[in-house]
Tab-separated table of C-alpha atoms and ligand atoms in Angstrom:
chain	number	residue	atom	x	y	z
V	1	UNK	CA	6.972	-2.944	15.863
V	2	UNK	CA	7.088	0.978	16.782
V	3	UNK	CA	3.678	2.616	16.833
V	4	UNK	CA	5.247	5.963	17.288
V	5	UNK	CA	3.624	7.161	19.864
V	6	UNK	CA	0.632	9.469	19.747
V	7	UNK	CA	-1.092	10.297	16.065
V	8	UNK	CA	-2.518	9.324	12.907
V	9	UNK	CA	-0.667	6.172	11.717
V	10	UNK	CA	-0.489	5.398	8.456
V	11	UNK	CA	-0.641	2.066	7.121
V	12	UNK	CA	0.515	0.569	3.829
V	13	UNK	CA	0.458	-2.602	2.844
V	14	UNK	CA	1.598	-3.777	-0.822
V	15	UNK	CA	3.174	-6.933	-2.647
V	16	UNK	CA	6.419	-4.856	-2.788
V	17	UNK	CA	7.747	-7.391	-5.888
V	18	UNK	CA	9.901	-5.810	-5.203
V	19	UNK	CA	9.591	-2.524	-3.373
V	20	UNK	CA	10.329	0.803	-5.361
V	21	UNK	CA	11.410	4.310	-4.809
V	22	UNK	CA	7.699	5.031	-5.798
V	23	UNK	CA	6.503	3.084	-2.782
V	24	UNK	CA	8.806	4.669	-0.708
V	25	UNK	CA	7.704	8.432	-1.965
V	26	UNK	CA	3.816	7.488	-1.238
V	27	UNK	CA	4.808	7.209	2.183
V	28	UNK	CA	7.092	10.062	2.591
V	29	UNK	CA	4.866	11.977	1.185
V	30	UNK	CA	1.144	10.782	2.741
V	31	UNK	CA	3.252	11.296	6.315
V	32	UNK	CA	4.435	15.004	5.452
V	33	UNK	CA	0.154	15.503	3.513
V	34	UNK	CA	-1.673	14.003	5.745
V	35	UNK	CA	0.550	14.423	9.495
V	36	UNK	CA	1.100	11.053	10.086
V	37	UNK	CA	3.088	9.960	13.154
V	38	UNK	CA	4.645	7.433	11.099
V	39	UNK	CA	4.181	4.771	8.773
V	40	UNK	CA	3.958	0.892	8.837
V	41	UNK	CA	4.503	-1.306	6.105
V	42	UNK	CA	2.971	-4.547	5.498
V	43	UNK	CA	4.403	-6.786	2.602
V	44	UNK	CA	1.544	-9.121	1.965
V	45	UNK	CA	2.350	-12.693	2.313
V	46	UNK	CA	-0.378	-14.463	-0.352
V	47	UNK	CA	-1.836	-11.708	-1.608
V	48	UNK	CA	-5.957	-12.149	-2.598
V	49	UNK	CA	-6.176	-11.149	-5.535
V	50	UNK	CA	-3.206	-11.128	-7.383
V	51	UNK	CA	-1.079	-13.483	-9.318
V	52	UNK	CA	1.297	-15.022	-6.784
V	53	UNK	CA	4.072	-13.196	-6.579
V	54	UNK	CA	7.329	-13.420	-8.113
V	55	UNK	CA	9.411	-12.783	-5.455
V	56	UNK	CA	9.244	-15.177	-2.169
V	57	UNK	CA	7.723	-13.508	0.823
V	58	UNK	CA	11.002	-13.473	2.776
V	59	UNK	CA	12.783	-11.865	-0.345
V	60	UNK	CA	10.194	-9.077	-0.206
V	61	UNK	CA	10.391	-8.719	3.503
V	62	UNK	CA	14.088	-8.698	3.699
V	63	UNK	CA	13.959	-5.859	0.372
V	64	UNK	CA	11.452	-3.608	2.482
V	65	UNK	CA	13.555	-4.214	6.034
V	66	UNK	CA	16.930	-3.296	4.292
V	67	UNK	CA	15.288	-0.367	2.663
V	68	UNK	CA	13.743	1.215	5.575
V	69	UNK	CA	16.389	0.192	8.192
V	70	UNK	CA	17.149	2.965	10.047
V	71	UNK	CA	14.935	5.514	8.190
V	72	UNK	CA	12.918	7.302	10.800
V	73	UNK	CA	9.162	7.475	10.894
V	74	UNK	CA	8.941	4.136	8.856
V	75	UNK	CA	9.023	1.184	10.529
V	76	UNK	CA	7.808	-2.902	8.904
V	77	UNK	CA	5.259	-5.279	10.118
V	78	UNK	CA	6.355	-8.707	9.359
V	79	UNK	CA	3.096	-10.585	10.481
V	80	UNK	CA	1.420	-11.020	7.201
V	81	UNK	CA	4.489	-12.687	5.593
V	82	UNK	CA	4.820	-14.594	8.978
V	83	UNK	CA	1.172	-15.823	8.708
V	84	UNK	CA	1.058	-16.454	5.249
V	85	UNK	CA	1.007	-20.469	5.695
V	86	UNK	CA	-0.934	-21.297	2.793
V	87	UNK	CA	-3.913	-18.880	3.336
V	88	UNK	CA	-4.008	-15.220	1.618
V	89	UNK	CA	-3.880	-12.074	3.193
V	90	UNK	CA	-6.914	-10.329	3.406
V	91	UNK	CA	-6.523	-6.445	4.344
V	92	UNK	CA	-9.756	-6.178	6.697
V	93	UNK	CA	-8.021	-9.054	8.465
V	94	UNK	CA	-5.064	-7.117	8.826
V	95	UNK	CA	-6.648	-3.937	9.820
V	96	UNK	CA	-8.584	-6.346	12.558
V	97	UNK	CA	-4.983	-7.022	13.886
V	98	UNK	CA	-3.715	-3.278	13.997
V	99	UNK	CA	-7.090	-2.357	15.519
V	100	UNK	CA	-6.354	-4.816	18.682
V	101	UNK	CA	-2.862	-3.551	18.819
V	102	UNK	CA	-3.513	0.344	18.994
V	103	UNK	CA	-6.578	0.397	20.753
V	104	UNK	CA	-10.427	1.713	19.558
V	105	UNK	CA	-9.469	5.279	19.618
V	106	UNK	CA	-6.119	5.810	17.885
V	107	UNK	CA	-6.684	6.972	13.877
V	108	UNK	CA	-5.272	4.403	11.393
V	109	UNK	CA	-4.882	5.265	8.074
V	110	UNK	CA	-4.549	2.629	4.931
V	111	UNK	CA	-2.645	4.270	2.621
V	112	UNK	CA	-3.636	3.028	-1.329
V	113	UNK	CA	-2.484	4.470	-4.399
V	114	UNK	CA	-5.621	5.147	-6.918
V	115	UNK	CA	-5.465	2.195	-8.631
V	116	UNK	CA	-5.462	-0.259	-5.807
V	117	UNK	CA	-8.251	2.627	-4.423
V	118	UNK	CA	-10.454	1.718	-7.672
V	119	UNK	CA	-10.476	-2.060	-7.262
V	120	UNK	CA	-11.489	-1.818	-3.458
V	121	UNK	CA	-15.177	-3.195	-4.176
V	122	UNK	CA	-13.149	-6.641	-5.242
V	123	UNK	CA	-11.501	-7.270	-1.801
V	124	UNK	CA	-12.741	-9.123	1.221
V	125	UNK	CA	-15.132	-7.704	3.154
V	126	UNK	CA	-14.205	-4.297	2.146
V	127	UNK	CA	-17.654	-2.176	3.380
V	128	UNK	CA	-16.053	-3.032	6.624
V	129	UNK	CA	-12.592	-1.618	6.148
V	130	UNK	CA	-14.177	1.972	6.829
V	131	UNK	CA	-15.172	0.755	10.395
V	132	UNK	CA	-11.230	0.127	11.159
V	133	UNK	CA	-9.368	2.573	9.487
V	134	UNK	CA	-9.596	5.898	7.582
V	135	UNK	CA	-8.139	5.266	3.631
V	136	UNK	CA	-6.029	7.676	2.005
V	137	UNK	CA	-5.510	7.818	-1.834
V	138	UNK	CA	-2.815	8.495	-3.094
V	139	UNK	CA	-2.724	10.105	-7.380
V	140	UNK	CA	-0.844	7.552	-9.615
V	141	UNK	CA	0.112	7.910	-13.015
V	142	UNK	CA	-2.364	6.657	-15.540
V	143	UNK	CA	-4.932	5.700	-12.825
V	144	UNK	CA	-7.241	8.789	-12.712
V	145	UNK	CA	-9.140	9.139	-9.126
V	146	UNK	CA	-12.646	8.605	-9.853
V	147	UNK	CA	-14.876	11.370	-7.879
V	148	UNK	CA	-18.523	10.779	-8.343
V	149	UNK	CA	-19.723	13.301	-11.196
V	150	UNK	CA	-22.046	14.997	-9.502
V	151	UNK	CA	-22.945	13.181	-6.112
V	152	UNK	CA	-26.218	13.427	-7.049
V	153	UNK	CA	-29.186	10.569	-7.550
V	154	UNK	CA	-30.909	10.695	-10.820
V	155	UNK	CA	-28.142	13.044	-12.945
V	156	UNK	CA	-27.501	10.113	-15.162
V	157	UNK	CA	-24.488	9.226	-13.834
V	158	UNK	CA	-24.761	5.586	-12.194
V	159	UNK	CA	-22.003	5.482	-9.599
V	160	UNK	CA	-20.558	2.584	-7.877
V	161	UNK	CA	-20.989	1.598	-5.177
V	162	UNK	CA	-17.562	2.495	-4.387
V	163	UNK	CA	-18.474	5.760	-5.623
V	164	UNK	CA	-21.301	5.888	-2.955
V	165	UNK	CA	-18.806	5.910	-0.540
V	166	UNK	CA	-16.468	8.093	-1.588
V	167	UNK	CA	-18.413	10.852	-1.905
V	168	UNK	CA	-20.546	10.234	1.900
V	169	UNK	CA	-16.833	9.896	3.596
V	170	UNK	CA	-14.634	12.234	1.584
V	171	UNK	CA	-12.703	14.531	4.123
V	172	UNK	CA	-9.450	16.267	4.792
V	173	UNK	CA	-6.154	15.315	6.140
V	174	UNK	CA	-7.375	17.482	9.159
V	175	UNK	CA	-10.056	14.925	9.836
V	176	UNK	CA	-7.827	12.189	10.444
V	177	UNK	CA	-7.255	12.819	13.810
V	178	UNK	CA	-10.566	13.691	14.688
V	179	UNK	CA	-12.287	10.155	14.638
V	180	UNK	CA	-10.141	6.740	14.403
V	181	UNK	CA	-11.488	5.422	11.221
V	182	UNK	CA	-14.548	6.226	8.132
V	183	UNK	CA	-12.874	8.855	6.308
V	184	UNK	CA	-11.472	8.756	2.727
V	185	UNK	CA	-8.880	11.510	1.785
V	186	UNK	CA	-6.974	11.975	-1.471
V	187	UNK	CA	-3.948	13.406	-1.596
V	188	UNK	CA	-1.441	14.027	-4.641
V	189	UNK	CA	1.937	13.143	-4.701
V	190	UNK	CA	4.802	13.536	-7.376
V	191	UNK	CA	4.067	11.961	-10.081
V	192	UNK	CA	6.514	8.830	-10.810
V	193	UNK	CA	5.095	6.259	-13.313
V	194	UNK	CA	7.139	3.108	-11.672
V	195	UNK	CA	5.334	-0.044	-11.112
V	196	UNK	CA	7.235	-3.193	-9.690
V	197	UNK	CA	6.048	-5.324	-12.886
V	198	UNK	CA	8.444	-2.624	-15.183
V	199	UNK	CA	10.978	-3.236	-13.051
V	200	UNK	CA	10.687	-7.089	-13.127
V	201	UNK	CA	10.510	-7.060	-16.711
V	202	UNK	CA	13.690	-4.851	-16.803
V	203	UNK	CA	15.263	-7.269	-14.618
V	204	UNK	CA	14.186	-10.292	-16.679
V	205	UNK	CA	15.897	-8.272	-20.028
V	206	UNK	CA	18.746	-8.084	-18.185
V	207	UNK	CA	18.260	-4.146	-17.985
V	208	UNK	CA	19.554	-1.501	-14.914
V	209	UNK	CA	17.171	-0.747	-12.398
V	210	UNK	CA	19.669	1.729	-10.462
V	211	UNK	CA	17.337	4.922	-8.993
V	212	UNK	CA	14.211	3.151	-9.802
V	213	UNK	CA	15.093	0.473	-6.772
V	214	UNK	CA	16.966	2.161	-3.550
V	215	UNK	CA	20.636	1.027	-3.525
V	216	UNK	CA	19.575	-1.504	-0.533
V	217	UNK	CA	16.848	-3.611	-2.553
V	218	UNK	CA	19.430	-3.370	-5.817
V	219	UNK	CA	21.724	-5.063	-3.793
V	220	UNK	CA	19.609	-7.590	-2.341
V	221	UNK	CA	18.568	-8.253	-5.953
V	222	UNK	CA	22.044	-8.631	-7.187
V	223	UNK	CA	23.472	-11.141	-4.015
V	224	UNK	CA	20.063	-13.291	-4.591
V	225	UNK	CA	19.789	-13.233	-7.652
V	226	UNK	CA	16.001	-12.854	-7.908
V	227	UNK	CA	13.983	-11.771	-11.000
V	228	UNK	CA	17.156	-12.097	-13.037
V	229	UNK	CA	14.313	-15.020	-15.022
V	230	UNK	CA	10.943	-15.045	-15.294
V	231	UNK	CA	9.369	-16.644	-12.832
V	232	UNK	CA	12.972	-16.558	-10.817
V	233	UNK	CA	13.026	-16.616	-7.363
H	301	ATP	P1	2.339	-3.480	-10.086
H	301	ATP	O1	3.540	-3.656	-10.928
H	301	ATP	O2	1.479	-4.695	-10.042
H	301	ATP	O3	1.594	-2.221	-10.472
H	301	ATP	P2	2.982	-1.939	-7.792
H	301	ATP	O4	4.149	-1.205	-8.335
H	301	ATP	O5	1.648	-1.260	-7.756
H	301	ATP	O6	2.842	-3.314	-8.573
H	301	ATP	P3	2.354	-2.898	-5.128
H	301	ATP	O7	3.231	-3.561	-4.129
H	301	ATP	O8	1.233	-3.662	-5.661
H	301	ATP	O9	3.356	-2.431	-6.324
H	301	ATP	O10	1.886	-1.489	-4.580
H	301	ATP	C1	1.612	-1.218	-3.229
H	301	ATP	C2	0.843	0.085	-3.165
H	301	ATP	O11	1.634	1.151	-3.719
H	301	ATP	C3	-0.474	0.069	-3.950
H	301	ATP	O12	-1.467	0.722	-3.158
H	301	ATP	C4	-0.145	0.876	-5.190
H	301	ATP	O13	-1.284	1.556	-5.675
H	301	ATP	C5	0.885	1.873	-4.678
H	301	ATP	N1	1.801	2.296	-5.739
H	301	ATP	C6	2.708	1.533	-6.365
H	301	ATP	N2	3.376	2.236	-7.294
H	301	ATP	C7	2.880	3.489	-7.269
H	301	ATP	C8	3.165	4.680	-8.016
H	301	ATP	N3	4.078	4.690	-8.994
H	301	ATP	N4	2.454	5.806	-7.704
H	301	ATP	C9	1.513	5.768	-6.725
H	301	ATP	N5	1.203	4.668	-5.992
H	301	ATP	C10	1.870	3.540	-6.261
């Protein structure tokens, strides 16, 4: 796996069932916002919280390696997949793992788009996720970024816990690189209202998915056959 060099890394992890030009814009985009040295994916292998996937995890490996082969500043991390025996993957457990590979001092960034960003409170140990990495949030279509109304105690307005956070840790992209992890930074990117469960359900009708897909995961699609029926591997 590259770490390209020095720098923020940036770190996105994601069912990818299957991956999506919109995935591959949040990461263009977060490295050109938010100066990132690069970008690592991470398909999940049993994702926590989710219906299992549709796709098998070497499928949605294989999509995300044919994708980004060759596309510089990207590179994939195949460990979760490789892991994913019969236990789920937890993020905090994968940040754990990037943490003893690059080091206490190199800034890691988990890149989410807002709607994975508003159900953080629901995943596994996630208070502790600010102790490995810095999160960046990423606008989605139809999933509006929650900012705390007011930040303040006793307006009326009973924020989350999650809420809490966001507004104590809210920064720039410019403090990234200034501390390795702790930080949470939005950042907008074009708007493209794709979600791989459209694009299944296209699949399933029989529909195109040409330009919502690259021309690499289309392909992969087409020679395996996968998502052609529901529930199709
Ligand atoms: P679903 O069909 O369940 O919505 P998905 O398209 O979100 O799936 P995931 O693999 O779950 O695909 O997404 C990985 C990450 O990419 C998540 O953090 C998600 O928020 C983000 N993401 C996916 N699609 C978009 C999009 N269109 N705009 C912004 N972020 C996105």
């Amino acid at each position: 796996m590259s770490d390209f060099g020095e720098g923020v890394l940036g770190l996105f992890g994601g069912t990818f069932d299957p991956l999506h030009v919109a995935h591959l814009r949040l990461a263009i985009e977060a490295r050109e916002a938010l100066d990132l040295a690069g970008v690592c994916f991470i398909p999940a292998g049993i994702p926590a919280l989710r219906e299992t996937p549709h796709g098998a995890a070497a499928h949605r490996l294989a999509m995300v390696e044919r994708a980004l082969a060759d596309v510089p500043g990207f590179s994939v991390d195949a460990a979760e997949v490789a892991n994913a025996a019969s236990r789920p993957s937890y993020t905090i457990e994968t940040l754990e793992r990037q943490r003893r590979l690059h080091g206490p001092q190199r800034p890691l960034v988990l890149l989410l788009g807002a709607d994975a960003f508003a159900r953080l409170e629901a995943w596994h140990r996630w208070r502790e996720l600010f102790d490995l990495a810095h999160i960046a949030v990423a606008t989605r279509p139809g999933h509006e970024l929650k900012v705390m109304r007011s930040g303040i105690p006793g307006d009326g307005a009973a924020g989350t816990a999650l809420d809490s956070e966001f507004a104590a840790r809210r920064g720039e992209p410019a403090d990234l690189a200034k501390v390795p992890a702790g930080r949470i930074v939005p950042f907008a990117m074009t708007a493209l209202e794709i979600s791989a469960t459209a694009i299944r359900r296209r699949l399933e009708q029989g529909l195109s998915v040409r330009y919502l897909v690259p021309d690499a995961v289309l392909d992969y699609i087409d020679s395996h056959q996968i998502y052609r029926t529901p529930h199709g591997h």
